[in-house]
Amino acid sequence: MLTNNSCSNNNNNNNNETTDDISGFVASHPAAPFEGFIRACVDEIIKLAVFQGTNRSSKVVEWHEPAELRQLFDFQLRDKGESQDKLRELLRETIRFSVKTGHPYFINQLYSGVDPYALVGQWLTDALNPSVYTYEVAPLFTLMEEQVLAEMRRIVGFPNGGEGDGIFCPGGSIANGYAISCARYKHAPESKKNGLFNAKPLIIFTSEDAHYSVEKLAMFMGFGSDHVIKIATNEVGKMRLSNLEEQIQRCLDNGWQPLMVSATAGTTVLGAFDDLIGIGELCRKHNMWMHVDAAWGGGALMSKKYRHLLNGIEMADSVTWNPHKLLAASQQCSTFLTRHQLVLGQCHSTNAAYLFQKDKFYDTSFDTGDKHIQCGRRADVFKFWFMWKAKGSLGLEAHVEKVFRMAEFFTAKVRERAGFELVLESPECTNISFWYVPSSLRQMERNQEFYDKLHKVAPKVKEMMIKKGSMMITYQPLRQLPNFFRLVLQNSCLEESDMIYFLDEIESLAKSL
């Protein structure tokens, strides 16, 4: 068995010493005996997770209740390490019992698919294990991030060909938090030192259908949920500008400061795009920060055919855009973009002398870490850059247009198929919300009893499909509406036959209801 001494005495990877059992090896270093183990594990992952796990003939999930899964899988941590064979078995079992989110029939969330280029990119950054906060430890990824963010700002339409700043964030929720933080600094710079104590109340406006992260991050940052005013939406899920104006005026009448509007470009449930032009005009009128949460719908900017959905986004002060959603990059891949070149650094910098020294031998303006709230930060840029290099902007555009085309096909099929009813007759994005009314309910009067029964259909059908492993689709209520299914499309491998499969499977599972 290798020891610490053997590793320290021979640090290269050409160590000729071999061993059948590397489980007790202490040092975290890929010495020669690990090569066979690593290659075998990668082969297992490629075979079982990447290909078999995404094959239409495979289950999306092998479902087990928690108590049963605890019996089937060895979760226990022990004093003595496991053998190589045992570790490979655990790897296989992990794949077996996990949800295959890359499976074509996983349409449950705002992410899916396994992009091969993004996958390779993610593997490489995990192997290199960089932290993107100083140029000296991540030179390539620092410049790469600068390039990708600049191009994304250009596509958004910020002035002078994409002027501004941005960062990759650990999720869209944190990106929305950056918007709140930057807005607060821009309009109340003293808050960096004084916080919110003895200050005029700062008010955030967002849609009642907006992502919950706006309220959650406002609470986290000390604003309090009462200072997040939810604006009513219309029948298709867009923020009502008349209600926004009313609430801004109420804020002014109370002596509060209207700080920002967080508009949504692709709401989570209905896929609605707020009127960004109208919101932008109100923000300018009242000197408010305009943020656009385009985490979901931002990918439509890559398409000349569909980017009109985000008309007015170029007026924004900041934008959240998650390539791991509509563009199908691997999780996580989230960006915060702003037209203001200095605000991130001004807002968040603390000038830690042990990391951001100003007397380094290179241009320290490339040490980006002081403008983040994180210290350590993954190189999430690489998988997206690698995808973009492989496919080009035209390839990303083709991807977006394919998923929109499938969404339009599915919507048309729902309209013409007995028992299926759309929540929105003409969905804007690639999430389609609909009910399935079993034949046993179709003759009922549309009264409260009917809606109570309909409310139970989607949860029961989902239970059956998960236990069968045939597909995964989400459901939810919305205000007074009973539970409905929400099909979410961003996997461009899906075809028209898959759309028919989804309808057939729901209909088949609901037969007995």
PDB file of N, CA and C in Angstrom, residues 180-212:
ATOM      1  N   ILE A 180     -30.011  43.464  -6.853  1.00  0.00           N
ATOM      2  CA  ILE A 180     -30.502  44.223  -5.698  1.00  0.00           C
ATOM      3  C   ILE A 180     -29.344  44.963  -5.035  1.00  0.00           C
ATOM      4  N   SER A 181     -28.227  44.279  -4.882  1.00  0.00           N
ATOM      5  CA  SER A 181     -27.051  44.873  -4.233  1.00  0.00           C
ATOM      6  C   SER A 181     -26.530  46.065  -5.029  1.00  0.00           C
ATOM      7  N   CYS A 182     -26.424  45.907  -6.341  1.00  0.00           N
ATOM      8  CA  CYS A 182     -25.916  46.996  -7.184  1.00  0.00           C
ATOM      9  C   CYS A 182     -26.890  48.165  -7.219  1.00  0.00           C
ATOM     10  N   ALA A 183     -28.177  47.871  -7.280  1.00  0.00           N
ATOM     11  CA  ALA A 183     -29.183  48.937  -7.280  1.00  0.00           C
ATOM     12  C   ALA A 183     -29.101  49.738  -5.988  1.00  0.00           C
ATOM     13  N   ARG A 184     -28.966  49.040  -4.869  1.00  0.00           N
ATOM     14  CA  ARG A 184     -28.879  49.721  -3.576  1.00  0.00           C
ATOM     15  C   ARG A 184     -27.651  50.641  -3.537  1.00  0.00           C
ATOM     16  N   TYR A 185     -26.518  50.127  -4.018  1.00  0.00           N
ATOM     17  CA  TYR A 185     -25.306  50.954  -3.997  1.00  0.00           C
ATOM     18  C   TYR A 185     -25.435  52.159  -4.921  1.00  0.00           C
ATOM     19  N   LYS A 186     -26.009  51.927  -6.101  1.00  0.00           N
ATOM     20  CA  LYS A 186     -26.113  53.017  -7.091  1.00  0.00           C
ATOM     21  C   LYS A 186     -26.979  54.157  -6.557  1.00  0.00           C
ATOM     22  N   HIS A 187     -28.063  53.819  -5.879  1.00  0.00           N
ATOM     23  CA  HIS A 187     -29.010  54.849  -5.440  1.00  0.00           C
ATOM     24  C   HIS A 187     -28.843  55.223  -3.973  1.00  0.00           C
ATOM     25  N   ALA A 188     -28.111  54.432  -3.215  1.00  0.00           N
ATOM     26  CA  ALA A 188     -27.860  54.755  -1.805  1.00  0.00           C
ATOM     27  C   ALA A 188     -26.455  54.282  -1.447  1.00  0.00           C
ATOM     28  N   PRO A 189     -25.412  54.913  -2.026  1.00  0.00           N
ATOM     29  CA  PRO A 189     -24.038  54.420  -1.835  1.00  0.00           C
ATOM     30  C   PRO A 189     -23.596  54.387  -0.376  1.00  0.00           C
ATOM     31  N   GLU A 190     -24.220  55.227   0.463  1.00  0.00           N
ATOM     32  CA  GLU A 190     -23.862  55.221   1.884  1.00  0.00           C
ATOM     33  C   GLU A 190     -24.225  53.904   2.562  1.00  0.00           C
ATOM     34  N   SER A 191     -25.117  53.124   1.905  1.00  0.00           N
ATOM     35  CA  SER A 191     -25.541  51.848   2.495  1.00  0.00           C
ATOM     36  C   SER A 191     -24.395  50.849   2.603  1.00  0.00           C
ATOM     37  N   LYS A 192     -23.354  51.018   1.786  1.00  0.00           N
ATOM     38  CA  LYS A 192     -22.208  50.100   1.875  1.00  0.00           C
ATOM     39  C   LYS A 192     -21.556  50.192   3.249  1.00  0.00           C
ATOM     40  N   LYS A 193     -21.540  51.377   3.812  1.00  0.00           N
ATOM     41  CA  LYS A 193     -20.939  51.583   5.122  1.00  0.00           C
ATOM     42  C   LYS A 193     -21.976  51.508   6.241  1.00  0.00           C
ATOM     43  N   ASN A 194     -23.124  52.110   6.002  1.00  0.00           N
ATOM     44  CA  ASN A 194     -24.114  52.267   7.075  1.00  0.00           C
ATOM     45  C   ASN A 194     -25.192  51.197   7.097  1.00  0.00           C
ATOM     46  N   GLY A 195     -25.265  50.382   6.036  1.00  0.00           N
ATOM     47  CA  GLY A 195     -26.360  49.424   5.942  1.00  0.00           C
ATOM     48  C   GLY A 195     -27.684  50.152   5.719  1.00  0.00           C
ATOM     49  N   LEU A 196     -28.757  49.580   6.209  1.00  0.00           N
ATOM     50  CA  LEU A 196     -30.079  50.158   6.015  1.00  0.00           C
ATOM     51  C   LEU A 196     -30.568  50.901   7.255  1.00  0.00           C
ATOM     52  N   PHE A 197     -29.700  51.064   8.248  1.00  0.00           N
ATOM     53  CA  PHE A 197     -30.115  51.706   9.490  1.00  0.00           C
ATOM     54  C   PHE A 197     -30.403  53.191   9.271  1.00  0.00           C
ATOM     55  N   ASN A 198     -31.521  53.642   9.788  1.00  0.00           N
ATOM     56  CA  ASN A 198     -31.909  55.048   9.745  1.00  0.00           C
ATOM     57  C   ASN A 198     -32.003  55.605   8.322  1.00  0.00           C
ATOM     58  N   ALA A 199     -32.198  54.729   7.364  1.00  0.00           N
ATOM     59  CA  ALA A 199     -32.310  55.158   5.968  1.00  0.00           C
ATOM     60  C   ALA A 199     -33.769  55.170   5.548  1.00  0.00           C
ATOM     61  N   LYS A 200     -34.035  55.935   4.507  1.00  0.00           N
ATOM     62  CA  LYS A 200     -35.375  55.933   3.922  1.00  0.00           C
ATOM     63  C   LYS A 200     -35.665  54.531   3.386  1.00  0.00           C
ATOM     64  N   PRO A 201     -36.859  53.997   3.625  1.00  0.00           N
ATOM     65  CA  PRO A 201     -37.167  52.658   3.105  1.00  0.00           C
ATOM     66  C   PRO A 201     -36.967  52.566   1.589  1.00  0.00           C
ATOM     67  N   LEU A 202     -36.255  51.542   1.157  1.00  0.00           N
ATOM     68  CA  LEU A 202     -35.990  51.287  -0.265  1.00  0.00           C
ATOM     69  C   LEU A 202     -36.933  50.183  -0.730  1.00  0.00           C
ATOM     70  N   ILE A 203     -37.644  50.450  -1.819  1.00  0.00           N
ATOM     71  CA  ILE A 203     -38.702  49.539  -2.253  1.00  0.00           C
ATOM     72  C   ILE A 203     -38.333  48.869  -3.568  1.00  0.00           C
ATOM     73  N   ILE A 204     -38.534  47.557  -3.608  1.00  0.00           N
ATOM     74  CA  ILE A 204     -38.310  46.729  -4.804  1.00  0.00           C
ATOM     75  C   ILE A 204     -39.669  46.309  -5.344  1.00  0.00           C
ATOM     76  N   PHE A 205     -39.840  46.442  -6.641  1.00  0.00           N
ATOM     77  CA  PHE A 205     -41.085  46.033  -7.289  1.00  0.00           C
ATOM     78  C   PHE A 205     -40.798  44.844  -8.204  1.00  0.00           C
ATOM     79  N   THR A 206     -41.668  43.866  -8.141  1.00  0.00           N
ATOM     80  CA  THR A 206     -41.541  42.728  -9.058  1.00  0.00           C
ATOM     81  C   THR A 206     -42.911  42.110  -9.280  1.00  0.00           C
ATOM     82  N   SER A 207     -43.018  41.273 -10.259  1.00  0.00           N
ATOM     83  CA  SER A 207     -44.286  40.638 -10.617  1.00  0.00           C
ATOM     84  C   SER A 207     -44.704  39.601  -9.574  1.00  0.00           C
ATOM     85  N   GLU A 208     -45.994  39.420  -9.423  1.00  0.00           N
ATOM     86  CA  GLU A 208     -46.480  38.358  -8.534  1.00  0.00           C
ATOM     87  C   GLU A 208     -46.114  36.978  -9.070  1.00  0.00           C
ATOM     88  N   ASP A 209     -45.761  36.881 -10.342  1.00  0.00           N
ATOM     89  CA  ASP A 209     -45.327  35.616 -10.939  1.00  0.00           C
ATOM     90  C   ASP A 209     -43.804  35.519 -11.059  1.00  0.00           C
ATOM     91  N   ALA A 210     -43.091  36.500 -10.500  1.00  0.00           N
ATOM     92  CA  ALA A 210     -41.626  36.489 -10.588  1.00  0.00           C
ATOM     93  C   ALA A 210     -41.048  35.334  -9.783  1.00  0.00           C
ATOM     94  N   HIS A 211     -39.798  35.015 -10.055  1.00  0.00           N
ATOM     95  CA  HIS A 211     -39.112  33.973  -9.306  1.00  0.00           C
ATOM     96  C   HIS A 211     -38.988  34.378  -7.844  1.00  0.00           C
ATOM     97  N   TYR A 212     -39.148  33.410  -6.956  1.00  0.00           N
ATOM     98  CA  TYR A 212     -39.143  33.693  -5.520  1.00  0.00           C
ATOM     99  C   TYR A 212     -37.821  34.260  -5.028  1.00  0.00           C
TER     100      TYR A 212
END
